[in-house]
XYZ file of C-alpha atoms in Angstrom:
694
model
C -75.248 15.179 -120.658
C -72.088 12.333 -119.323
C -68.302 12.449 -119.951
C -65.995 10.527 -120.582
C -62.815 12.140 -120.175
C -58.256 10.976 -119.486
C -57.529 14.852 -116.786
C -54.914 16.440 -118.463
C -53.387 18.248 -115.444
C -50.465 15.629 -114.680
C -48.707 12.626 -115.434
C -51.224 9.990 -114.285
C -54.134 9.640 -117.180
C -56.279 9.553 -114.539
C -60.708 9.314 -116.468
C -62.611 10.957 -115.118
C -66.410 11.490 -115.386
C -67.531 14.806 -116.261
C -71.344 16.331 -116.637
C -72.466 19.355 -117.988
C -75.244 21.119 -119.035
C -75.833 23.693 -121.468
C -72.434 24.429 -121.466
C -71.444 24.264 -118.082
C -68.988 22.075 -116.225
C -72.087 20.616 -113.618
C -69.498 17.473 -111.705
C -66.211 16.428 -112.098
C -65.872 12.657 -110.632
C -64.094 9.545 -111.309
C -64.429 7.256 -113.844
C -65.241 3.974 -112.862
C -65.271 2.325 -115.722
C -61.420 3.615 -116.365
C -58.857 -0.033 -116.545
C -56.059 2.050 -115.508
C -57.891 4.929 -112.878
C -60.556 2.542 -111.274
C -62.294 5.703 -110.759
C -59.506 7.458 -108.627
C -59.021 11.139 -109.309
C -56.908 14.043 -107.495
C -58.650 17.621 -106.598
C -57.259 18.947 -109.671
C -59.221 17.505 -111.800
C -62.495 18.867 -110.291
C -60.788 21.943 -110.623
C -61.081 21.703 -114.906
C -64.599 22.174 -114.805
C -63.011 25.869 -112.793
C -60.176 27.131 -116.408
C -62.907 26.193 -118.228
C -65.310 28.721 -117.181
C -61.800 30.575 -115.555
C -62.933 35.000 -116.702
C -59.321 35.398 -116.121
C -58.453 32.990 -119.240
C -57.685 34.645 -122.625
C -60.236 34.145 -125.840
C -58.938 36.538 -127.846
C -54.863 37.150 -129.142
C -53.806 40.769 -127.846
C -51.525 42.675 -129.053
C -49.118 45.064 -126.937
C -48.868 48.552 -128.490
C -47.711 51.960 -126.622
C -47.427 49.649 -122.753
C -50.951 48.767 -122.901
C -52.634 45.014 -124.678
C -55.738 45.500 -126.537
C -57.702 42.961 -128.591
C -57.012 42.202 -132.309
C -58.640 39.893 -134.822
C -56.899 36.446 -135.236
C -55.534 37.360 -139.046
C -53.757 40.841 -137.613
C -52.212 38.504 -134.779
C -50.535 36.517 -136.933
C -49.714 38.278 -139.440
C -47.882 40.738 -136.278
C -46.364 37.841 -134.983
C -44.835 36.666 -138.330
C -42.964 39.229 -138.585
C -41.491 40.846 -135.752
C -39.892 36.685 -136.130
C -39.277 37.717 -139.548
C -37.736 41.286 -138.385
C -34.994 39.515 -136.223
C -33.992 36.717 -137.939
C -33.286 39.427 -140.856
C -31.040 41.716 -137.942
C -29.754 38.712 -135.965
C -30.078 35.400 -137.948
C -32.232 31.908 -137.999
C -30.697 31.511 -134.416
C -31.729 35.663 -132.863
C -35.542 34.140 -132.242
C -35.419 32.070 -128.959
C -37.949 28.776 -128.350
C -40.135 27.075 -125.093
C -42.528 25.161 -124.812
C -43.496 24.317 -121.069
C -44.691 21.079 -119.541
C -48.454 21.721 -121.002
C -47.363 20.484 -124.352
C -46.913 16.561 -123.552
C -50.198 17.040 -122.832
C -51.487 18.433 -125.664
C -51.277 15.917 -128.727
C -52.105 18.496 -130.708
C -49.918 20.798 -129.682
C -47.053 16.791 -129.172
C -47.666 16.419 -133.400
C -47.490 20.316 -134.776
C -45.444 22.306 -131.356
C -42.125 21.038 -133.003
C -42.334 20.955 -137.042
C -42.638 24.614 -135.688
C -40.063 24.879 -134.001
C -38.495 23.292 -136.835
C -39.823 26.106 -138.939
C -37.779 28.629 -137.690
C -34.891 26.979 -138.121
C -33.186 27.886 -134.600
C -30.260 26.332 -132.737
C -31.935 28.389 -129.323
C -34.341 25.629 -128.709
C -36.080 25.386 -124.334
C -37.505 23.515 -123.106
C -39.196 22.498 -119.250
C -37.149 19.171 -120.471
C -34.316 20.839 -117.980
C -35.618 22.374 -115.369
C -37.600 18.474 -115.054
C -36.202 14.583 -116.392
C -33.187 15.545 -118.353
C -31.011 13.991 -116.758
C -33.062 10.370 -116.602
C -33.786 11.081 -120.744
C -29.465 11.256 -121.807
C -28.825 8.234 -119.334
C -31.738 7.109 -121.187
C -29.877 8.018 -124.425
C -26.551 6.926 -123.895
C -27.532 3.523 -121.928
C -30.583 1.674 -123.536
C -29.885 4.582 -127.153
C -33.379 6.008 -127.328
C -33.893 9.286 -125.181
C -37.621 7.506 -124.121
C -36.873 4.199 -123.813
C -37.017 5.128 -120.049
C -37.838 2.269 -117.877
C -40.736 2.667 -114.724
C -41.391 0.878 -111.646
C -43.877 -2.777 -112.134
C -45.424 -1.057 -108.531
C -47.739 -3.227 -108.995
C -45.958 -6.352 -108.922
C -43.447 -5.045 -106.890
C -41.749 -6.537 -103.422
C -39.230 -4.398 -101.816
C -39.604 -0.529 -103.658
C -36.889 1.525 -103.180
C -37.135 5.540 -103.792
C -34.982 7.844 -103.888
C -36.776 11.962 -103.628
C -39.099 10.623 -105.337
C -43.663 11.723 -103.580
C -45.757 10.295 -105.622
C -48.451 11.121 -103.329
C -47.834 14.445 -104.215
C -47.118 14.599 -107.633
C -50.044 10.863 -108.602
C -47.061 9.893 -110.233
C -43.996 11.516 -111.956
C -41.664 10.052 -115.839
C -43.869 7.556 -113.901
C -47.945 7.008 -114.567
C -49.585 5.001 -112.154
C -52.852 6.565 -111.521
C -54.439 5.798 -107.564
C -50.321 6.030 -106.676
C -51.925 5.104 -102.830
C -54.024 2.415 -103.909
C -51.026 0.025 -105.604
C -48.357 1.290 -102.826
C -50.602 -0.026 -100.060
C -50.336 -3.505 -101.845
C -47.097 -3.628 -102.101
C -47.755 -4.029 -97.613
C -50.319 -5.873 -98.080
C -49.171 -8.919 -100.067
C -45.940 -8.640 -97.606
C -44.010 -6.217 -99.695
C -42.226 -3.092 -98.362
C -41.578 0.055 -98.945
C -38.188 2.428 -98.713
C -37.436 6.076 -99.123
C -35.136 7.995 -99.314
C -35.696 11.570 -99.216
C -34.564 15.122 -96.575
C -38.086 15.796 -96.169
C -41.194 13.158 -94.697
C -43.212 13.396 -97.120
C -46.811 12.164 -97.878
C -45.022 8.954 -99.084
C -41.740 8.339 -96.587
C -44.882 8.845 -93.882
C -46.486 5.645 -96.291
C -43.061 3.320 -96.008
C -42.094 0.629 -93.785
C -38.670 2.881 -94.493
C -37.565 6.019 -94.502
C -34.384 7.771 -94.292
C -32.584 11.857 -93.919
C -31.348 12.061 -97.027
C -28.810 14.635 -97.543
C -29.445 16.972 -100.791
C -27.787 16.471 -103.768
C -25.725 13.143 -102.278
C -28.102 10.717 -103.604
C -25.152 9.093 -106.350
C -22.562 8.310 -102.752
C -25.192 5.752 -101.365
C -26.163 4.549 -104.826
C -22.297 3.919 -105.022
C -22.306 2.816 -102.141
C -25.559 0.370 -102.586
C -23.657 -1.578 -105.820
C -20.349 -1.347 -102.890
C -22.307 -3.772 -101.106
C -24.319 -5.924 -104.347
C -20.599 -7.225 -105.312
C -18.398 -6.947 -102.773
C -21.101 -9.568 -100.749
C -21.896 -11.642 -104.130
C -25.413 -10.958 -105.088
C -25.249 -10.242 -108.975
C -27.886 -11.366 -110.903
C -27.081 -9.633 -114.094
C -29.773 -9.242 -116.562
C -29.237 -11.483 -120.415
C -28.871 -7.093 -122.100
C -26.356 -6.455 -119.636
C -22.449 -5.263 -121.152
C -19.148 -6.254 -119.762
C -19.824 -4.975 -116.081
C -15.989 -5.990 -114.567
C -15.263 -1.975 -115.066
C -18.149 -1.771 -113.049
C -16.712 -4.128 -109.955
C -13.735 -1.725 -110.437
C -15.654 2.112 -110.325
C -18.032 0.713 -107.172
C -15.139 -1.423 -104.916
C -13.727 2.644 -104.007
C -17.585 3.592 -102.280
C -18.176 1.793 -98.849
C -21.165 2.129 -96.733
C -19.045 3.528 -95.069
C -17.198 5.918 -96.784
C -20.307 7.483 -98.163
C -21.825 7.509 -94.802
C -20.201 10.509 -94.205
C -20.970 12.035 -97.341
C -25.390 11.767 -97.378
C -25.719 10.876 -93.377
C -27.540 7.878 -93.871
C -25.611 4.970 -91.011
C -23.105 2.734 -92.857
C -25.246 -0.012 -91.573
C -28.127 0.734 -93.024
C -27.267 0.857 -96.058
C -25.603 -2.624 -96.569
C -28.995 -4.060 -95.169
C -30.489 -1.805 -97.771
C -28.810 -3.223 -100.206
C -28.538 -6.486 -98.853
C -31.900 -6.498 -98.837
C -33.394 -4.796 -102.351
C -31.114 -7.435 -103.992
C -32.369 -10.553 -101.968
C -35.886 -9.489 -102.397
C -37.698 -11.996 -104.837
C -38.652 -8.988 -107.287
C -37.227 -4.846 -106.435
C -36.790 -1.997 -107.865
C -35.049 1.338 -107.114
C -36.708 4.698 -108.409
C -36.038 8.242 -107.913
C -37.465 11.817 -109.301
C -37.189 15.182 -108.424
C -35.930 14.802 -106.155
C -32.061 12.926 -108.247
C -32.903 14.678 -110.633
C -33.022 18.377 -110.572
C -29.486 18.604 -107.879
C -25.314 18.795 -109.546
C -25.198 14.860 -110.264
C -28.601 14.147 -111.643
C -27.781 12.308 -114.834
C -24.709 9.949 -112.133
C -27.874 9.069 -110.734
C -30.159 8.257 -113.423
C -27.433 5.926 -114.547
C -26.371 4.671 -110.865
C -30.069 3.778 -110.694
C -30.785 1.568 -113.914
C -26.771 -0.190 -112.422
C -29.137 -1.446 -109.644
C -31.797 -2.164 -110.960
C -29.229 -4.376 -114.547
C -26.486 -6.179 -111.966
C -29.140 -7.201 -109.251
C -31.231 -8.883 -112.041
C -34.569 -6.183 -111.417
C -34.137 -4.498 -115.188
C -36.572 -5.321 -117.594
C -38.310 -8.111 -115.077
C -41.842 -8.740 -113.251
C -41.437 -6.608 -110.505
C -38.887 -4.610 -111.975
C -37.870 -1.931 -113.856
C -39.585 -2.342 -117.101
C -40.479 -0.760 -120.549
C -44.156 0.001 -121.549
C -45.061 -0.945 -125.168
C -47.325 1.573 -126.218
C -50.223 1.565 -128.668
C -48.747 4.315 -130.146
C -45.291 3.160 -129.715
C -42.819 6.828 -129.478
C -39.531 5.275 -129.478
C -40.335 3.543 -132.720
C -41.822 6.019 -134.730
C -38.341 7.923 -135.581
C -41.304 11.065 -137.620
C -42.814 11.597 -134.464
C -39.094 11.738 -132.018
C -34.897 10.827 -132.644
C -33.577 8.624 -130.542
C -32.216 11.809 -129.175
C -28.913 13.915 -130.009
C -25.713 15.341 -127.780
C -23.366 17.616 -127.839
C -24.419 18.612 -131.412
C -23.995 22.578 -130.492
C -23.569 24.492 -127.434
C -25.365 27.817 -125.811
C -23.331 31.081 -126.028
C -22.055 32.366 -123.050
C -21.002 28.893 -120.803
C -20.850 26.384 -123.780
C -23.694 24.008 -122.365
C -24.152 20.702 -124.244
C -27.275 20.488 -126.458
C -29.352 17.085 -125.712
C -32.034 16.142 -128.828
C -32.655 19.725 -130.212
C -33.088 21.561 -126.935
C -30.069 23.686 -125.048
C -29.770 23.475 -120.996
C -32.215 26.875 -119.589
C -30.434 26.737 -116.986
C -28.282 29.951 -120.038
C -31.649 31.220 -122.008
C -31.382 34.460 -119.715
C -27.626 34.771 -119.627
C -27.390 34.455 -123.002
C -29.874 36.960 -124.117
C -28.850 39.583 -121.895
C -25.251 38.134 -123.914
C -27.161 39.323 -127.541
C -27.478 35.762 -128.834
C -30.944 35.948 -128.246
C -32.991 38.481 -129.892
C -37.110 37.588 -129.580
C -38.742 34.510 -128.726
C -41.473 31.613 -128.808
C -42.740 30.463 -126.177
C -45.596 28.324 -125.665
C -47.940 26.958 -122.699
C -44.772 27.787 -120.529
C -44.206 29.833 -117.899
C -40.333 29.668 -117.695
C -40.177 32.726 -114.943
C -41.739 30.979 -112.428
C -39.859 27.225 -113.521
C -36.170 27.726 -114.561
C -33.548 29.016 -112.401
C -32.970 32.559 -111.706
C -36.360 33.933 -112.537
C -35.847 37.476 -111.859
C -32.658 37.179 -114.272
C -35.205 35.829 -116.718
C -37.533 38.451 -115.779
C -35.872 40.769 -116.567
C -34.384 40.168 -120.014
C -37.302 39.110 -121.522
C -37.696 43.371 -120.770
C -35.238 43.975 -123.056
C -35.858 41.348 -125.306
C -36.285 43.309 -129.591
C -40.642 40.518 -129.532
C -41.505 38.448 -128.081
C -44.443 35.829 -129.140
C -46.870 33.404 -126.205
C -49.215 31.055 -127.275
C -50.901 30.981 -124.193
C -54.086 31.643 -122.615
C -52.891 32.511 -119.401
C -51.045 36.532 -118.788
C -48.711 35.063 -116.821
C -45.431 36.332 -114.978
C -43.454 35.387 -118.690
C -46.214 36.567 -121.088
C -46.907 40.204 -119.740
C -43.556 41.139 -121.092
C -45.231 39.489 -124.792
C -45.581 41.542 -128.226
C -48.705 39.545 -129.421
C -50.535 37.215 -127.275
C -51.811 33.967 -128.895
C -54.595 31.600 -126.737
C -55.901 28.467 -127.691
C -58.280 26.826 -125.852
C -58.470 24.738 -123.242
C -58.808 21.779 -122.014
C -62.048 20.671 -122.166
C -62.559 22.390 -125.988
C -59.861 20.317 -127.809
C -60.072 16.318 -128.178
C -57.440 14.186 -125.609
C -54.683 11.317 -126.615
C -52.023 10.866 -124.171
C -49.471 9.779 -126.486
C -46.299 11.262 -123.878
C -47.440 9.115 -120.766
C -49.063 5.817 -122.527
C -44.271 5.336 -122.368
C -44.490 6.115 -118.362
C -47.425 4.052 -117.883
C -47.248 0.506 -115.352
C -50.596 -0.521 -117.450
C -50.512 -0.690 -121.554
C -53.454 1.022 -121.455
C -55.473 3.271 -124.420
C -58.339 5.766 -123.944
C -59.621 8.496 -126.737
C -61.711 11.899 -125.083
C -63.707 14.251 -128.143
C -63.740 17.685 -127.516
C -66.505 17.695 -124.823
C -67.736 21.600 -125.587
C -67.216 21.869 -129.425
C -64.859 25.462 -130.138
C -66.143 28.484 -130.700
C -65.809 30.639 -133.594
C -63.436 33.401 -131.728
C -61.195 29.421 -130.323
C -58.503 28.454 -132.172
C -56.446 25.590 -131.138
C -52.980 24.890 -130.338
C -52.623 22.670 -133.176
C -54.606 25.335 -135.478
C -51.915 28.643 -134.174
C -48.624 26.079 -135.206
C -50.307 26.263 -138.737
C -50.796 29.427 -138.531
C -47.900 30.979 -137.981
C -45.752 27.596 -139.741
C -47.345 29.161 -143.227
C -46.473 32.382 -141.917
C -42.947 31.731 -142.122
C -42.471 29.041 -145.211
C -43.991 26.947 -147.353
C -47.756 27.673 -146.746
C -48.045 24.871 -149.203
C -46.879 23.072 -146.789
C -48.913 23.935 -143.735
C -51.882 23.720 -145.791
C -51.658 19.733 -145.938
C -50.334 19.344 -142.365
C -53.835 21.617 -141.178
C -56.068 19.418 -143.723
C -54.210 16.417 -142.276
C -54.972 16.950 -138.449
C -53.515 15.693 -135.675
C -56.522 12.995 -135.732
C -56.689 11.885 -138.463
C -52.253 11.747 -137.754
C -53.096 9.908 -134.030
C -55.451 7.560 -136.497
C -52.559 6.164 -138.594
C -50.269 5.921 -135.645
C -53.201 3.912 -133.653
C -53.665 1.084 -136.607
C -50.086 1.078 -137.720
C -48.476 0.598 -133.730
C -48.185 -2.939 -132.222
C -51.751 -3.074 -131.394
C -53.068 -1.702 -134.950
C -54.309 -4.297 -137.484
C -53.271 -7.817 -137.042
C -52.584 -7.211 -133.284
C -54.513 -10.145 -132.959
C -55.679 -13.002 -135.755
C -60.066 -12.653 -136.323
C -59.389 -9.481 -133.987
C -60.604 -5.672 -135.209
C -57.219 -3.813 -134.799
C -57.171 -0.592 -132.895
C -58.061 2.269 -134.210
C -59.332 5.668 -134.127
C -63.199 4.598 -134.046
C -62.381 0.814 -132.067
C -61.249 4.292 -130.101
C -63.923 6.560 -129.893
C -66.826 2.587 -129.474
C -64.470 2.662 -126.092
C -65.176 5.828 -124.022
C -63.215 4.418 -121.284
C -60.449 3.166 -122.608
C -58.855 -0.561 -123.010
C -56.435 -1.815 -121.597
C -53.821 -3.865 -123.340
C -51.666 -5.487 -120.390
C -49.456 -5.890 -117.841
C -45.939 -4.618 -118.989
C -43.438 -7.548 -120.208
C -40.537 -7.929 -120.736
C -39.580 -5.971 -124.217
C -36.214 -4.216 -123.620
C -34.634 -7.018 -126.384
C -36.211 -6.360 -128.985
C -36.749 -2.324 -128.262
C -33.067 -1.471 -126.907
C -31.569 1.101 -129.673
C -27.831 1.008 -128.913
C -25.385 -0.580 -130.939
C -24.641 -3.436 -129.485
C -28.298 -4.195 -128.453
C -27.103 -4.718 -125.124
C -27.031 -1.971 -121.953
C -23.646 0.043 -122.584
C -23.231 0.019 -118.376
C -20.585 2.669 -118.327
C -21.265 5.693 -120.536
C -17.675 7.848 -120.851
C -18.834 10.993 -119.094
C -20.040 9.616 -116.194
C -17.422 7.579 -115.206
C -15.673 11.163 -115.494
C -18.450 12.703 -113.742
C -17.432 10.512 -110.156
C -14.477 12.397 -110.350
C -16.613 15.728 -110.008
C -18.349 13.764 -107.321
C -15.302 12.482 -105.392
C -13.437 16.033 -105.484
C -17.551 17.799 -104.281
C -17.117 18.703 -101.222
C -20.616 18.891 -98.985
C -20.882 23.027 -97.705
C -21.968 23.839 -93.592
C -24.966 25.164 -93.085
C -29.027 25.460 -94.551
C -29.546 24.121 -97.961
C -33.102 24.428 -100.110
C -34.987 21.719 -101.139
C -38.672 22.301 -102.724
C -41.590 19.999 -102.112
C -45.067 19.430 -104.388
C -48.339 19.965 -103.457
C -51.350 17.332 -104.710
C -53.444 20.134 -105.061
C -50.937 22.731 -107.240
C -49.634 22.389 -110.695
C -46.261 23.551 -110.616
C -46.861 27.316 -111.430
C -50.387 27.521 -112.342
C -54.183 25.524 -111.507
C -53.052 28.885 -108.407
C -56.212 31.056 -110.015
C -59.108 27.964 -109.165
C -60.481 28.952 -106.108
C -60.850 25.785 -104.925
C -57.946 24.516 -105.238
C -56.012 26.974 -103.440
C -58.029 27.849 -100.216
C -57.041 27.333 -97.165
C -53.972 26.974 -94.716
C -50.912 28.786 -95.955
C -49.145 26.570 -98.761
C -46.065 28.536 -99.984
C -44.011 28.690 -96.430
C -40.957 27.859 -95.041
C -40.575 24.113 -93.927
C -37.421 24.159 -91.521
C -36.561 21.723 -88.526
C -37.495 23.141 -84.645
C -33.646 23.951 -83.981
C -32.224 24.961 -86.605
C -35.234 27.856 -86.120
C -34.231 27.717 -83.247
C -30.927 28.749 -83.790
C -31.802 32.031 -85.790
C -34.592 33.220 -82.675
C -37.520 32.369 -85.380
C -40.245 30.676 -84.135
C -43.353 29.176 -85.996
C -45.388 31.482 -88.944
C -42.295 34.460 -88.198
C -41.668 36.240 -90.943
C -38.144 36.181 -92.053
C -35.735 36.711 -95.219
C -34.433 33.430 -96.712
C -31.710 34.376 -99.514
C -28.428 33.135 -102.044
C -26.310 33.746 -103.860
C -28.599 34.107 -106.983
C -31.441 36.508 -104.759
C -33.577 37.005 -101.830
C -38.013 36.363 -101.144
C -39.804 36.634 -98.079
C -41.699 34.122 -96.347
C -43.748 32.640 -93.854
C -42.251 29.774 -91.343
C -43.331 27.260 -90.972
C -41.948 24.805 -88.192
C -41.966 20.774 -89.573
C -39.449 18.133 -88.320
C -40.550 16.916 -91.345
C -36.790 18.403 -92.046
C -34.552 16.810 -92.194
C -32.042 18.742 -90.034
C -29.382 21.384 -91.743
C -31.696 21.401 -94.894
C -35.618 23.496 -95.499
C -37.713 23.739 -98.111
C -40.075 26.193 -99.656
C -42.968 24.962 -102.012
C -41.990 25.527 -106.339
C -44.737 27.600 -108.852
C -45.165 30.729 -105.895
C -44.825 34.287 -106.911
C -48.331 35.885 -109.068
C -46.457 38.739 -107.775
C -45.899 40.440 -110.600
C -47.310 43.332 -111.980
C -49.074 43.405 -114.655
C -50.589 39.587 -114.916
C -54.187 39.361 -114.931
C -54.819 36.483 -112.076
C -56.977 37.571 -109.535
C -57.500 35.018 -107.420
C -53.006 33.914 -107.733
C -52.804 37.311 -107.214
C -54.397 36.794 -103.430
C -52.730 33.978 -102.575
C -48.901 35.170 -104.185
C -46.141 32.763 -101.793
C -42.895 33.156 -102.942
C -40.985 31.540 -106.330
C -38.473 29.724 -105.063
C -36.748 29.882 -109.092
C -36.464 33.611 -107.388
C -33.578 31.689 -104.280
C -32.139 28.873 -107.566
C -28.677 29.743 -109.103
C -28.742 29.651 -112.965
C -25.086 28.857 -111.879
C -25.356 24.876 -110.369
C -26.436 22.516 -112.842
C -25.592 19.281 -113.234
C -22.060 19.417 -115.220
C -23.013 15.712 -117.114
C -26.584 17.522 -118.420
C -27.119 21.071 -118.247
C -29.888 20.188 -116.209
C -31.045 23.344 -113.373
C -29.967 22.337 -109.968
C -33.178 23.220 -107.901
C -32.776 20.647 -105.155
C -29.578 21.691 -102.255
C -28.915 25.459 -103.015
C -26.820 25.957 -99.946
C -29.035 30.178 -98.559
C -29.442 31.332 -95.308
C -32.510 32.609 -93.422
C -32.579 35.728 -91.540
C -35.264 36.678 -88.643
C -37.634 40.622 -89.699
């Protein structure tokens, strides 16, 4: 039998056809009838079946006793977990318990709906998530400029004619904060219609190789180049500000001192090239500026996000066809205060360094040090592996071993959950239904699609949302959680669809969008191209874009005071067949040539006596790892690159295939003290390192 689903492994929302016989996946391929992805699929989607049948995937709760893990029943597991949490909170206060939510949370609408009320039930200020190792600078810039943390502009890649990309590699990531399945097809279409693709990155990535232009740029210097582009736009009278722009006079004044000639020494891009790019961008009929991990995970991430928004704004590209636009999803999280808040900043701070809260969460770079300082005595993790995905993983690894109690909601015994006292394994993706609440907000087209569960949940299994309900019921009002469990995510989704912009009355004389309507349309529903909508969605008090947030004006002084360090700097990289720190237990994804290698320019290697495949010690102030070198002129001189998500060599994990391809964790050498000061986001990119031949 063939089932139609959406892949849940990245942001692209690719439609897939899944064939299954007798409870076993026999084939997965792209769904040609999906109106959004149109048959596109990447290798990760095919591995969903591997996850379903993985013998290492946990199916029953585990309890740690006398240093060993043993299976227990669900009721005992819930009781033990709740008792441990209550015990720590009685001894150390509500905030003695911390919580960490990983990236897969936003790929699971049941978790996305039920995790927040569970976190609130803990009544702790020590809340953490993968947000502060990923997109926090973009969200903070959106909060300050547009009044809502989820008003995130996305490139109208389908209609743009000049695509300017900073520190992003969508051919490997399938798009990030830009849900665009089949991104290669979309990028090539820009070129076919006479447009241009320009990439700035310290590595000649897969996307850079496709581009019309690629310029090497020093890690962490993107803000200098963006300021230089704005300088030229104002200096040469190339502005075409959006009607929603606030007073641009302060912007004109502040960028005046950031000429391309001054920026050249900082970023390594020729001043003449910067001037030409600024002119080409500003005079193109349709253009958009976009940046991702390379600009987000650095010491000036929020500054970069602000400046990219400004460049789009002052050239008339914000909320304009072919520019940086805003999706209008069927379930509108921006217009749904009960689902998500507008955001907040600095209401409380972390114990040791005083890092600011954002949206109810603290930067995860503070987690290890606050455990060591005695501010945190217990931890609840869900769908996350922060030992491999957050800065200075070895420090966090040690800190987790000092906790009084730990609960993990996860179906793997991995580098983080191996510290847990109780592990509660949820069902895998194909065993629960699916609707993308988050990624429709970031989509380059407006669509909607619902996928029922492919496999019936076994009697011994529990969904994520059911786990949150059971734990919540043991920590606060049982009646409240019984009602939430009875309601269930399906009914909440149906209510949200019916009350959304395409619900009842959306088109006069036609049936509005509802869950039953989506169930009748298994390939999904196309709801239209992006259209200008910021005027009705902006959430600032003035009803206009706030162009000069005070904290970012102050951050310009920090930028100017920064001095480039000599020596090598480290950046990360993504691979199409990898998925952060998990899916490495799929043989079909991990097989082939070693991918966890240190990319290094031949001249940098020669100066250190290093040759191809040499084993070297990569060191920083935070730690060191041993890796093999792969010589590559794809790297900018002075920059080396190690992929994210490896390091499966810790004892006590149960990932047999991944352990055979352990690699080294880049976060064993990233430094938790290096942050984007404006937001507290981890600064992974541009870590100063040394390379020593073994």
